[in-house]
Short mmCIF file of C-alpha atoms in Angstrom, two decimals:
data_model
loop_
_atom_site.label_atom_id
_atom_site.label_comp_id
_atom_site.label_asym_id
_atom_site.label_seq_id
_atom_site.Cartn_x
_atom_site.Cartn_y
_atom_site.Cartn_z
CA UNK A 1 8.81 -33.45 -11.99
CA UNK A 2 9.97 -34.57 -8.37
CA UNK A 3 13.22 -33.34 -7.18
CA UNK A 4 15.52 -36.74 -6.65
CA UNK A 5 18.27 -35.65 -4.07
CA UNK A 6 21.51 -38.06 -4.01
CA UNK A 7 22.01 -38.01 -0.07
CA UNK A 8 19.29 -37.80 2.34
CA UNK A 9 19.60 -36.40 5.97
CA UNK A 10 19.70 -38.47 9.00
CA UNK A 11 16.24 -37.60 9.92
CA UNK A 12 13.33 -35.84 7.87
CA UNK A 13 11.59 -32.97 7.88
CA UNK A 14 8.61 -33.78 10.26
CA UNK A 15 10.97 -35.26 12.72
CA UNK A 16 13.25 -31.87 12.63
CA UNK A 17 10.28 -29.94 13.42
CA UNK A 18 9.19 -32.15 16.16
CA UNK A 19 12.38 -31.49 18.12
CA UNK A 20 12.59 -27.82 17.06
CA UNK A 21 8.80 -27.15 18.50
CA UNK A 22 10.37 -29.02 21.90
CA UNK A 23 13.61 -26.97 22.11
CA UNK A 24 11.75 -23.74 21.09
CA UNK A 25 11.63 -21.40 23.80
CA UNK A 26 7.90 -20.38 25.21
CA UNK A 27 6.26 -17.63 23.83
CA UNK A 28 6.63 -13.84 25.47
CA UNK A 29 2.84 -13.98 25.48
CA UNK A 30 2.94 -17.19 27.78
CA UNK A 31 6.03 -16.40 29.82
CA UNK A 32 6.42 -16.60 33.79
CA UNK A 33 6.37 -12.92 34.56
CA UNK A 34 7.14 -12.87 38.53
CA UNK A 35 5.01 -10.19 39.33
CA UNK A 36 5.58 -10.88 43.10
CA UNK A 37 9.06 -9.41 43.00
CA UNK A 38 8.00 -6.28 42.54
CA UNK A 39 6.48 -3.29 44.87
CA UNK A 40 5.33 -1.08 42.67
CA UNK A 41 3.96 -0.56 39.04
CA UNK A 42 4.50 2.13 37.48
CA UNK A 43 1.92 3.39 34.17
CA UNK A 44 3.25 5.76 31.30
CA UNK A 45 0.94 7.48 29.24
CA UNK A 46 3.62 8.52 26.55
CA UNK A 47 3.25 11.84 24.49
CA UNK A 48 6.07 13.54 22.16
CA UNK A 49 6.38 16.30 24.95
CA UNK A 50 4.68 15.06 27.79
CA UNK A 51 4.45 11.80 30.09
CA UNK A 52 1.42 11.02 32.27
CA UNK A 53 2.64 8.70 35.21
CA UNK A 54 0.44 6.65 37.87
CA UNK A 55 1.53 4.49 40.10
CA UNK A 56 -0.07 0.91 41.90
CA UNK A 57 1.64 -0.65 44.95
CA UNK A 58 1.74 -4.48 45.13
CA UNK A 59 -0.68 -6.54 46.49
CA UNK A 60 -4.45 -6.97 45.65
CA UNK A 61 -5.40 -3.58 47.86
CA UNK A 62 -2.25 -1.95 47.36
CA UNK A 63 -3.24 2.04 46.40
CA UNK A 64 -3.41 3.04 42.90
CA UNK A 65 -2.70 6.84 42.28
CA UNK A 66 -1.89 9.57 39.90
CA UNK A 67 1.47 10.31 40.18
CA UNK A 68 1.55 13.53 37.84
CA UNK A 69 3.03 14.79 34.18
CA UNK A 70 6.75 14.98 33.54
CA UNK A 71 8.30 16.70 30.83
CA UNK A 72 9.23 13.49 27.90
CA UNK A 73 12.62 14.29 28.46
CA UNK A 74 15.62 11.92 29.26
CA UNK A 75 16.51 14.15 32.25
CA UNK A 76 13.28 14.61 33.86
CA UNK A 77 12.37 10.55 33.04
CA UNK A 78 16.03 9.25 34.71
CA UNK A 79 15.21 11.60 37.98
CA UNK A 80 11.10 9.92 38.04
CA UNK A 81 12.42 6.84 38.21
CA UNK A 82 15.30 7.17 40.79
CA UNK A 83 12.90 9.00 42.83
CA UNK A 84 10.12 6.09 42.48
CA UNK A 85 12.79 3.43 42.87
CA UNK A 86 14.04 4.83 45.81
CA UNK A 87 10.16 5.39 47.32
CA UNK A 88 9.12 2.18 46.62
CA UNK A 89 12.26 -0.58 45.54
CA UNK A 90 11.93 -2.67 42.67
CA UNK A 91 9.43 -0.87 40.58
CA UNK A 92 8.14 -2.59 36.90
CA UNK A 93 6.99 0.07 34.40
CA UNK A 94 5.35 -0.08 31.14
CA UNK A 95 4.32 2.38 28.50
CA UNK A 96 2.07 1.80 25.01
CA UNK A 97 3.48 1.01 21.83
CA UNK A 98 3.66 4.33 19.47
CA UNK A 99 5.18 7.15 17.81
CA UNK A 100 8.04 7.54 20.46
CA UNK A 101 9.36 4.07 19.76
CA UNK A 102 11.85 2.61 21.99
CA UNK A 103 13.65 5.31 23.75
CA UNK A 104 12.00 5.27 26.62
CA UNK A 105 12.32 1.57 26.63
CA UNK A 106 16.07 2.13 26.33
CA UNK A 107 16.30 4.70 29.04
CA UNK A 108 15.04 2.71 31.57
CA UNK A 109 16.58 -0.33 31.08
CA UNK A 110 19.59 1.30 31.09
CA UNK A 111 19.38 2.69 34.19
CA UNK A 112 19.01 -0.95 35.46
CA UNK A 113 15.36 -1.17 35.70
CA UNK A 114 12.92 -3.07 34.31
CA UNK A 115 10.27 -2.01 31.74
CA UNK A 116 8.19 -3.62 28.99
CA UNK A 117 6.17 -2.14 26.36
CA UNK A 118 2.61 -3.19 25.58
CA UNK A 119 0.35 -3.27 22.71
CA UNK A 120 -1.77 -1.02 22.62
CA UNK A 121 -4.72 -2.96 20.54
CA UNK A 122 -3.94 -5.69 22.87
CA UNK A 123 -5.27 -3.52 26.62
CA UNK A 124 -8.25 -4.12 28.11
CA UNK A 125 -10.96 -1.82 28.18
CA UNK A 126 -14.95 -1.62 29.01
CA UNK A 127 -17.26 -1.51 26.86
CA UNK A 128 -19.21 1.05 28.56
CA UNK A 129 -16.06 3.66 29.47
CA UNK A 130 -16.55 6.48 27.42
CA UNK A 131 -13.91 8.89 28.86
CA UNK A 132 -10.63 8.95 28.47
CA UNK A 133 -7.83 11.24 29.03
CA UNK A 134 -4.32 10.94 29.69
CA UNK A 135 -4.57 10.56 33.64
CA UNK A 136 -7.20 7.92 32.85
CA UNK A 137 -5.23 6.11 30.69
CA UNK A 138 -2.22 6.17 33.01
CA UNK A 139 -4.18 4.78 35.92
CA UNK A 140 -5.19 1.67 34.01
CA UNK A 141 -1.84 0.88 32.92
CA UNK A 142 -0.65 1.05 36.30
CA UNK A 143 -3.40 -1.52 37.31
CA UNK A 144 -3.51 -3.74 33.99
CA UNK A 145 0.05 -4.60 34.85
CA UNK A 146 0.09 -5.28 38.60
CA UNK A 147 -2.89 -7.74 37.27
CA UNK A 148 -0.75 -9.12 34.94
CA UNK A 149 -3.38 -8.60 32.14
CA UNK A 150 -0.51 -6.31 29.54
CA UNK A 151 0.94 -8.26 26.72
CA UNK A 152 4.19 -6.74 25.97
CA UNK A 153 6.24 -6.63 22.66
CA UNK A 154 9.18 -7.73 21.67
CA UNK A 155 11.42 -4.48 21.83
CA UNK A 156 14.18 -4.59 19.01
CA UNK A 157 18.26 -4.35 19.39
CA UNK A 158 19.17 -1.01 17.54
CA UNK A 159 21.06 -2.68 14.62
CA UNK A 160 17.50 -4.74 14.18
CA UNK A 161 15.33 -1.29 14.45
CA UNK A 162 17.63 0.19 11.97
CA UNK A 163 17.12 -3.12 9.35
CA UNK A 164 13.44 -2.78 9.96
CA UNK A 165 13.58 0.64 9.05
CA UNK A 166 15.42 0.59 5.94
CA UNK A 167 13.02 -2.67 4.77
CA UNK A 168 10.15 -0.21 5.51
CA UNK A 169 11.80 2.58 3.45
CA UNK A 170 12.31 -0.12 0.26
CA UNK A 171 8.89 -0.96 1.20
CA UNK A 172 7.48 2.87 0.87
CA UNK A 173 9.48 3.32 -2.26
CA UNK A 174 7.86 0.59 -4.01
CA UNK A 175 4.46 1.66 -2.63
CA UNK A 176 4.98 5.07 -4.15
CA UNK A 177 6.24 3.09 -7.30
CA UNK A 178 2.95 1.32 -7.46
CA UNK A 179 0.91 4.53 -7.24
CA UNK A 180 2.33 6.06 -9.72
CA UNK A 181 2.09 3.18 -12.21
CA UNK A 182 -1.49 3.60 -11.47
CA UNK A 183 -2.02 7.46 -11.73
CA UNK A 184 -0.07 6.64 -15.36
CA UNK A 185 -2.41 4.26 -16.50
CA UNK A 186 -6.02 6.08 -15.66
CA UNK A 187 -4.24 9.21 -17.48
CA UNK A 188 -3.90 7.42 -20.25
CA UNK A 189 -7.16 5.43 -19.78
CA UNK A 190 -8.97 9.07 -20.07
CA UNK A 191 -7.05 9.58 -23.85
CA UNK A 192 -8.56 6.41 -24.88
CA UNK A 193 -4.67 4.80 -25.49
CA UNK A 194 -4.27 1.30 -24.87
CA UNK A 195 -1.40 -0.86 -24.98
CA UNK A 196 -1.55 -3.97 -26.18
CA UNK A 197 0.57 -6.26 -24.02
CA UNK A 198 2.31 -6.19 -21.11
CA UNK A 199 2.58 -3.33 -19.00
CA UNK A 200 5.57 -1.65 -17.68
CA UNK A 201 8.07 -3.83 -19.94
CA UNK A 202 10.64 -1.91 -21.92
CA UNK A 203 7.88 -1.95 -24.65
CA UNK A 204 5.47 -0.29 -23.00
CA UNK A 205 7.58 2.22 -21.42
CA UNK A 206 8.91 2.86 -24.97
CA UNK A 207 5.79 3.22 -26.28
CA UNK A 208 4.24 5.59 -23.41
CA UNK A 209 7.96 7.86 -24.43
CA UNK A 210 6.26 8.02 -28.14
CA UNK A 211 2.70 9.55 -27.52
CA UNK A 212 1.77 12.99 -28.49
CA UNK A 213 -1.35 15.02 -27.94
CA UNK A 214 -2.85 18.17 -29.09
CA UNK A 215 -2.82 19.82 -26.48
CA UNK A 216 0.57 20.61 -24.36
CA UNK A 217 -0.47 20.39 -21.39
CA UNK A 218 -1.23 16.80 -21.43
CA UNK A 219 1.69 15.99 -22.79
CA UNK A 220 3.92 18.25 -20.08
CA UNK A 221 1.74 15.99 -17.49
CA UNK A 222 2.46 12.65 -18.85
CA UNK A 223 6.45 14.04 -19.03
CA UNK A 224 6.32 14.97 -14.93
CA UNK A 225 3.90 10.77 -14.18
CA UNK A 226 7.47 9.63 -16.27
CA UNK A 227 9.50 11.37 -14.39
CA UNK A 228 8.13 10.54 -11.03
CA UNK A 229 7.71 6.76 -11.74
CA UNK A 230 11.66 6.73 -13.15
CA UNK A 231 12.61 8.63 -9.97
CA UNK A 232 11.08 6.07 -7.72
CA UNK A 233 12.66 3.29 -9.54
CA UNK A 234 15.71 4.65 -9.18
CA UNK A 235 15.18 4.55 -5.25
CA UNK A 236 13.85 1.42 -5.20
CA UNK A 237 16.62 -0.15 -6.66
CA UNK A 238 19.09 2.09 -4.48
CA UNK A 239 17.48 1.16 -1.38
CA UNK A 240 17.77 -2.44 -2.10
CA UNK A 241 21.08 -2.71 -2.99
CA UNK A 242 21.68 -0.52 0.39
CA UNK A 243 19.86 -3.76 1.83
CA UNK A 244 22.23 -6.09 0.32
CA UNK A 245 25.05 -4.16 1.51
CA UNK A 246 23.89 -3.96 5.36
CA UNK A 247 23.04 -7.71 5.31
CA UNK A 248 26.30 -8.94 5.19
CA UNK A 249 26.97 -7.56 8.74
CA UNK A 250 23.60 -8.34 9.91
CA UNK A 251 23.61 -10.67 13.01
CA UNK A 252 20.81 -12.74 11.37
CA UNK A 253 22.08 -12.89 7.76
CA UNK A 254 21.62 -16.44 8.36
CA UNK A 255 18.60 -17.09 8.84
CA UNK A 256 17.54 -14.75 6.18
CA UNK A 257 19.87 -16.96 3.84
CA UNK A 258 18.06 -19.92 5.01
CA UNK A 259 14.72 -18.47 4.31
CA UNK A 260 15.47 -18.27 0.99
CA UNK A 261 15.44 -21.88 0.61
CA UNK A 262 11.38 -21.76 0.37
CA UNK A 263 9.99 -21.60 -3.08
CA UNK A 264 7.98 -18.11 -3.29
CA UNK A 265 10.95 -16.18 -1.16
CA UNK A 266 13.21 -14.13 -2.16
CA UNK A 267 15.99 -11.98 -0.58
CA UNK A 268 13.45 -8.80 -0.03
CA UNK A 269 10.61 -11.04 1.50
CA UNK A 270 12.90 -12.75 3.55
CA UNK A 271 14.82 -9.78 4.70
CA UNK A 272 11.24 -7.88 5.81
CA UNK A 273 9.97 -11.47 7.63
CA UNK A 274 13.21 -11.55 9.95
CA UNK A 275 12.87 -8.04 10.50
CA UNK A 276 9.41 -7.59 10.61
CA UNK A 277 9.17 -10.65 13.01
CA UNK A 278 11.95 -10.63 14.82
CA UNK A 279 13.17 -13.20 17.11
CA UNK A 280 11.39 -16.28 16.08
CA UNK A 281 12.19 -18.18 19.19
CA UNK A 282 9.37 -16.77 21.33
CA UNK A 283 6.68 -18.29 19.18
CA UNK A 284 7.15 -21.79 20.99
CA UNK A 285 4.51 -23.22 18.25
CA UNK A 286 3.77 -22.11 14.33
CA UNK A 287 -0.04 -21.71 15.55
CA UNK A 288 1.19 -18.77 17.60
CA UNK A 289 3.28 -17.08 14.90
CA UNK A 290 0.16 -17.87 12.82
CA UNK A 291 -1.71 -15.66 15.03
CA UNK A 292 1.22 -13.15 15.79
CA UNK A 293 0.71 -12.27 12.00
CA UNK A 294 -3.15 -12.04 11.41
CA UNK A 295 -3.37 -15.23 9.50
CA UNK A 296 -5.80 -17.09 11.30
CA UNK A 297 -9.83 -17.40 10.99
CA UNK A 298 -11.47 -14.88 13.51
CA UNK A 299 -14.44 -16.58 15.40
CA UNK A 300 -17.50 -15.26 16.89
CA UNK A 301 -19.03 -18.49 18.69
CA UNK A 302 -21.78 -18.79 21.16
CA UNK A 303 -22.71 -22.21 22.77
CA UNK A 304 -23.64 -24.62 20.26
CA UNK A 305 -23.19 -22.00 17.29
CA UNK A 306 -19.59 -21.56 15.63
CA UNK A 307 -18.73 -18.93 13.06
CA UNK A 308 -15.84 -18.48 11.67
CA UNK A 309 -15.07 -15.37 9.33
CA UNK A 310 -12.32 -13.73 7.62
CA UNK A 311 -8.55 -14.36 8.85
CA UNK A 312 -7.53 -11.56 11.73
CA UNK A 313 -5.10 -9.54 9.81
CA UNK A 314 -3.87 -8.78 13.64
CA UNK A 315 -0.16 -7.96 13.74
CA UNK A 316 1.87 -7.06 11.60
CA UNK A 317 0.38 -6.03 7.71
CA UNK A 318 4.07 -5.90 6.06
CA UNK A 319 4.90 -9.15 6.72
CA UNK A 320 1.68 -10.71 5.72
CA UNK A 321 1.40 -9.02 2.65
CA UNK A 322 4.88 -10.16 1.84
CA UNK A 323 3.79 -13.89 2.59
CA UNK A 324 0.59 -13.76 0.14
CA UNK A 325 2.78 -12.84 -2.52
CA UNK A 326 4.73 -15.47 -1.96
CA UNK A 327 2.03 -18.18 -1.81
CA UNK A 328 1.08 -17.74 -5.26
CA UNK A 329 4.29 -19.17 -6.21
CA UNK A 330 2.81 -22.32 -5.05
CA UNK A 331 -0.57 -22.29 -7.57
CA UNK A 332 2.00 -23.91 -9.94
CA UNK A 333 3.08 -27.43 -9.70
CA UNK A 334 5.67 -28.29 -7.58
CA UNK A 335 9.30 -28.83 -9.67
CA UNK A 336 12.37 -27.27 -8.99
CA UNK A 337 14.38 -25.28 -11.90
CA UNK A 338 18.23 -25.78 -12.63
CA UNK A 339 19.34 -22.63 -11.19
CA UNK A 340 16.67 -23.09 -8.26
CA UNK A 341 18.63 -26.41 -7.48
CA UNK A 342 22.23 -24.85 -7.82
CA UNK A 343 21.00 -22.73 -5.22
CA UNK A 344 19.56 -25.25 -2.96
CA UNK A 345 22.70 -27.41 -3.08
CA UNK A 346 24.47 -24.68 -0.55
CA UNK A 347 22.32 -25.10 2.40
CA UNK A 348 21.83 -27.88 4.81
CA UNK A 349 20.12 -31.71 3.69
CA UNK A 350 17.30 -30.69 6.53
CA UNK A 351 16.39 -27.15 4.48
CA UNK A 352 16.50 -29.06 1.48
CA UNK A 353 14.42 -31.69 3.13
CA UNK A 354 12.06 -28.83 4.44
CA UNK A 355 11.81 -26.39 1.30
CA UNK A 356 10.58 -30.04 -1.24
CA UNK A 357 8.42 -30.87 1.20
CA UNK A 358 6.47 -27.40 1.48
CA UNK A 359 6.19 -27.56 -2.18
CA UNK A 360 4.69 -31.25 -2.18
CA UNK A 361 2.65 -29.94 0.64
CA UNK A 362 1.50 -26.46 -0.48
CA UNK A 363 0.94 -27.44 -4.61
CA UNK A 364 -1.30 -29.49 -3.57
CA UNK A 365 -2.92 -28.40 -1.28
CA UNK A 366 -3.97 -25.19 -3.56
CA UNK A 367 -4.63 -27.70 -5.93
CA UNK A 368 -7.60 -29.82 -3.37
CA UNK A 369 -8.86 -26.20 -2.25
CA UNK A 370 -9.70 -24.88 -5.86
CA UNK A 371 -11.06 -28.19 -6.99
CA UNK A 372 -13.51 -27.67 -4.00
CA UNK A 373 -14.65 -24.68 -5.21
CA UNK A 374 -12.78 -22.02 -3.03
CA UNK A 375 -12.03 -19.04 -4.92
CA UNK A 376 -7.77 -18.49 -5.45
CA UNK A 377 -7.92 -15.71 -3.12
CA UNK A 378 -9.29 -17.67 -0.42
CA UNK A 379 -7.33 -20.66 -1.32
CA UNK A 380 -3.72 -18.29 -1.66
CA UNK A 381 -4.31 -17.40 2.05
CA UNK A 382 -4.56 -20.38 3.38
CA UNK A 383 -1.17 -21.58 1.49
CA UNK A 384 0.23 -18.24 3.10
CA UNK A 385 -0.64 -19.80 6.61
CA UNK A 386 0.58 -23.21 6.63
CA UNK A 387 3.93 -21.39 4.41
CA UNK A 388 4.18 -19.42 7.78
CA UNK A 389 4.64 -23.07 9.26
CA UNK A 390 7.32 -23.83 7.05
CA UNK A 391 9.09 -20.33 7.55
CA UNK A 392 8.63 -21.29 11.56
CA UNK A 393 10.55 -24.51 10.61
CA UNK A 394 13.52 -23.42 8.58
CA UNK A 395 13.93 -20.17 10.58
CA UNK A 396 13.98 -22.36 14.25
CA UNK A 397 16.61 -24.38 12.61
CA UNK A 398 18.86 -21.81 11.50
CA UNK A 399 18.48 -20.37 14.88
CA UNK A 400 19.77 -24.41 16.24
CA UNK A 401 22.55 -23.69 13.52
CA UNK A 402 24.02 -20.51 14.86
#
């Protein structure tokens, strides 16, 4: 069943995306960094108590040296780099993604320098170097950057950390949820009780409230799996309505409204791929959010030989386990429900325009993929990766919209 829409935009889909991908801004990986302004680069090998700091001066033969270890501190970090600043000017320093976060980040921005931080699975190193220490580590910062050779992160806003962290904390609960579940089923998989139907419907949990055993114990077991799994329902359910409740003074509730217009995503998935991603306008293509998120073949070529495996699954796991749930809404034919259209009807004729034709696109394109024999697994990721196109799309034009 086609959806028939009474008023059509000014322009389609493909044309929308055309302009968006030429008023998108270029990608953080790709930017013009200016190294020449600066006279000094300053490496942080970042511990919870301790920071390892080396320093390299500009210019191809400029000294690279071991500057010492600092206290992690916000003290004993502001009076480093006032005393480096002062030694050397305009210093750039950098630091590897981890544990500490963004505080250090923070810090020295605040104090009006600059500072990027780097991914850590993204830094160069030789195959053959087989020592490493904190000095060490330190010392190649220091000289990765001056090279330019770092690729930094986007570093969130604190309102955006603190979203991320409370998707990751619904996230966690429903994890825990999950394992649970699990644990309750082998126990009862061990008694030799089956249930004939669904699991986890009001049935089922019903009939899992009935069972009785000889012996006690079991049954004192079973009692404390009930418990557990009701407990982490509970939280859950708290911790998304929580989410609900923050969104509406969220600075990007509208783009997570407009995600919403894609079959496959709800409000949870599309509140974890806005924070998960964050801003979408350094991707300046969807290829390179594609690969931002793992979702592209890996490649081991050699001359004339090309081999292609698996897809990545470099960046961020959360949001691309989000989007393969979502693509098997698409191994159904494309159609769109009553209430799915009541909801459509409040955003824009382009999102409309956008969300049908991922549907015509992605249906059947599942569709050509199992008839060629790919197995649904294969076939769901690849509608998760061209979905991450459409999510590019809508998201970029939200972004025009604001």
């Amino acid at each position: 069943r086609r959806y028939d829409r009474s008023r059509r935009g000014p322009a389609s889909s493909c044309a929308v995306i055309r302009g968006l991908r030429r008023l998108s801004t270029p990608s953080l990986m790709h930017r013009e960094t200016g190294m020449e302004e600066y006279s000094a680069f300053v490496g942080l090998d970042a511990h919870k108590d301790t920071v390892a700091v080396a320093v390299a001066e500009a210019g191809r033969l400029g000294e690279v040296r071991f500057w010492g270890t600092v206290a992690n501190e916000e003290v004993r970090l502001a009076s480093l780099v006032k005393k480096l600043s002062r030694l050397h000017g305009r210093i750039l320093v950098a630091y590897e993604a981890g544990a500490c976060g963004y505080s250090i980040h923070r810090q020295i921005t605040g104090l009006g320098h600059d500072c990027v931080v780097v991914a850590p699975s993204r830094v160069p190193k030789k195959s053959a170097d087989r020592i490493k220490n904190d000095r060490r580590d330190a010392l190649t910062l220091a000289r990765l950057l001056r090279a330019d050779e770092l690729s930094p992160i986007w570093v969130p806003d604190t309102a955006h950390e603190a979203m991320r962290d409370l998707i990751r904390a619904r996230h966690v609960a429903a994890r825990d949820l999950q394992k649970t579940r699990q644990t309750i089923q082998s126990f009862m998989l061990r008694q030799d009780r089956r249930f004939d139907g669904r699991p986890w419907t009001k049935g089922h949990l019903r009939w899992l409230r009935r069972q009785s055993f000889e012996q006690p114990a079991q049954f004192i077991a079973l009692e404390s799996y009930l418990d557990s799994a009701d407990r982490a329902v509970m939280r859950r359910d708290h911790l998304e309505t929580e989410i609900k409740s923050q969104l509406r003074n969220w600075s990007l509730r509208e783009q997570v409204s407009a995600l919403q217009s894609l079959r496959g995503i709800a409000l949870t998935t599309a509140v974890t791929l806005v924070a998960e991603i964050g801003d979408i306008q350094r991707f300046a293509t969807p290829r390179a959010l594609m690969a931002y998120i793992g979702l592209v073949p890996s490649e081991y070529s050699s001359g004339a030989t090309i081999r292609q495996g698996s897809i990545t699954k470099a960046g961020n796991s959360c949001a691309r386990r989000m989007l393969i749930e979502a693509a098997w809404s698409y191994a159904r034919p494309a159609r769109i429900t009553p209430e799915r259209k009541a909801e459509l009807n409040q955003q824009s004729d382009i999102l409309q325009d956008i969300s049908w034709k991922a549907q015509i696109r992605l249906c059947g394109r599942y569709r050509n993929l199992i008839a060629n024999g790919k197995k649904p697994q294969v076939a769901i990721t690849a509608i998760a990766r061209e979905l991450l196109g459409f999510v590019w799309a809508v998201s970029m034009q939200s972004q025009l919209r604001t």
